Amino acid sequence: MMDQAQSLRQLVSSQDPKLAVKGESSARIITVCSGKGGVGKSNFTLNFALTLKAMGKRVLLFDADIGMANIDVLMGVSAKYNLYHLLKREADITQIIQLGPNALPFIAGGSGMDELFSLSESDLNYFTAKIALIADSMDYILFDTGAGLSKETMKFITSADDCLVVTTPEPTAITDAYALMKVVNRTHPEISFKLIVNQAGDEREALVTSDKIRMAASRFLQLDVSYLGHISSDAHVVQAVKRQTPFSLAFPNSVAAKDIHRLALSYLTIDGKKDTKVQGIKGFIHKWLKRSK
């Protein structure tokens, strides 16, 4: 059996050329965030990434939650290396990128995230060059950020191509999701958001929830927030978390799995209509540096 480094080299070299985007740095950078914890953001990000991959897209998942990194736990995968080992030159990029279920490439979070925000210019150039070796062969790079709006999360949101905001119908979650958009909009009005309602009782509740946020954003911020879709409250999701297996794989016929499939299709439909050029990982990091000054 080939080792992980060989698997990752093969992953990059054997991508379907029909899916490739010509030119360097073709990956669209997506930040996933939430106004508060407990809304299922990380679980959504993982299953969204897997669903995009199942649709033939090349996806890299990056656990960027500094305090509560748990993507590897949700997958039941033990990550031997994380970002810290790359930054300290203790492991190469093909070692820190792990393979999760269905060969989903991911970078585990942890202590390395702290160092990432205080790199010297030479270290940052090294990091960028290494990440680009893998990232430039991807269609999408998803960053699962921490809950709430820390200064680190703000940098991710304002540097990415897309920002997905996960909320639930719970009143505090609605309030905090709107508050996150308001704070970002105050200093970066050019940033747009796409809304996902998780743990919805039904479609009507999801629409009511999204309408509250979108109407408030439109009225008070003159901000047009897109509604991407919802994921129903489903006991299979809880069972999958306990099994440490993504619900889209453990229960592919569940309501939640069907919902996230529709949601991913909705995203790809919107993304396919865009005529703007994506910035790729190098553009993302360049913008990120500007936000740090």
Phi, psi and omega in degrees: 000135181290149179281176186296320180301318178295319180299318181289322176298320178293323180302315182288319186280342186250019179298147178296118183299338179291337181268349186288145175258127185293144178099163183281153174057061183268352186291136172272129183267123181241125172259131177249126183221175177207154180288334181211168177280167175084011181260000178084026183299310183294321178295319176299311184302315180298311183287330174295316179298315180296322181291318176300319180295320179295338178272008176095008180268150179268117190233136172241127181255128185239115178279102184254022177274109185294316187271326188231047180299124184213014180301318181295326178294318179298332180268349183070030181247133177269114182271114181287325182236154171223192185301326181306317184293329176288314183297329180268008180060030179264352179204151179273170182301324181287350176266323182280338175277113180269165174249120178267200178303144182056032178057035177285118179286135177212155175247120182290147176279192180130208189298334183297335182296325179298314181295330184298331183272002180224035182282149171286167181298319181293319179293323179293322176297320178297313180299314181299315181297319181291314180297323181297333179303324179263315188298325183291350178258010182256158173269321182222139172239118182257126175255116175270106185268173178288158178289150182083190184235081173280170178295330178291315179297322178302319179296319179296313183299314187277355179254345185277167175283322182224148174234120177258126180252123181259130176222178173231173178289354179298133184306319180292326179292320178297312180299316183289327177295316178295319180298320178300312180298321182297314181295316179296316183297331182300321182252342181224071183295347180282346182284131176252159184231150172240132188257136174237129176258115181260157175058039180279141178294321176198180183297323181297316180297322178296317180294320178298317180297311181296321181297322179300314182289315183293321180292319179294318180295321180291318184287315188261338182244355187052042184244126178268107180262125179279141175261116185273327181151186182226163172235125184290151171294122190216125180300335179296331179295315179296318178299319181294320178298318179295326178280350186058043178227131179305135185297331180293339177261319182291322183225070185296341180260007179288162179299316181298319180295319178293323179296315183289333175294315178296322181295318178295320177299319178298317180296314181295326178295315178294316182296323181293339181272350181286142176247009178277144180281134179284154184272338182073177185293325180291319177295321178300312182291324177299315179293322179300319178298319179297324179292337184276347184275000000 
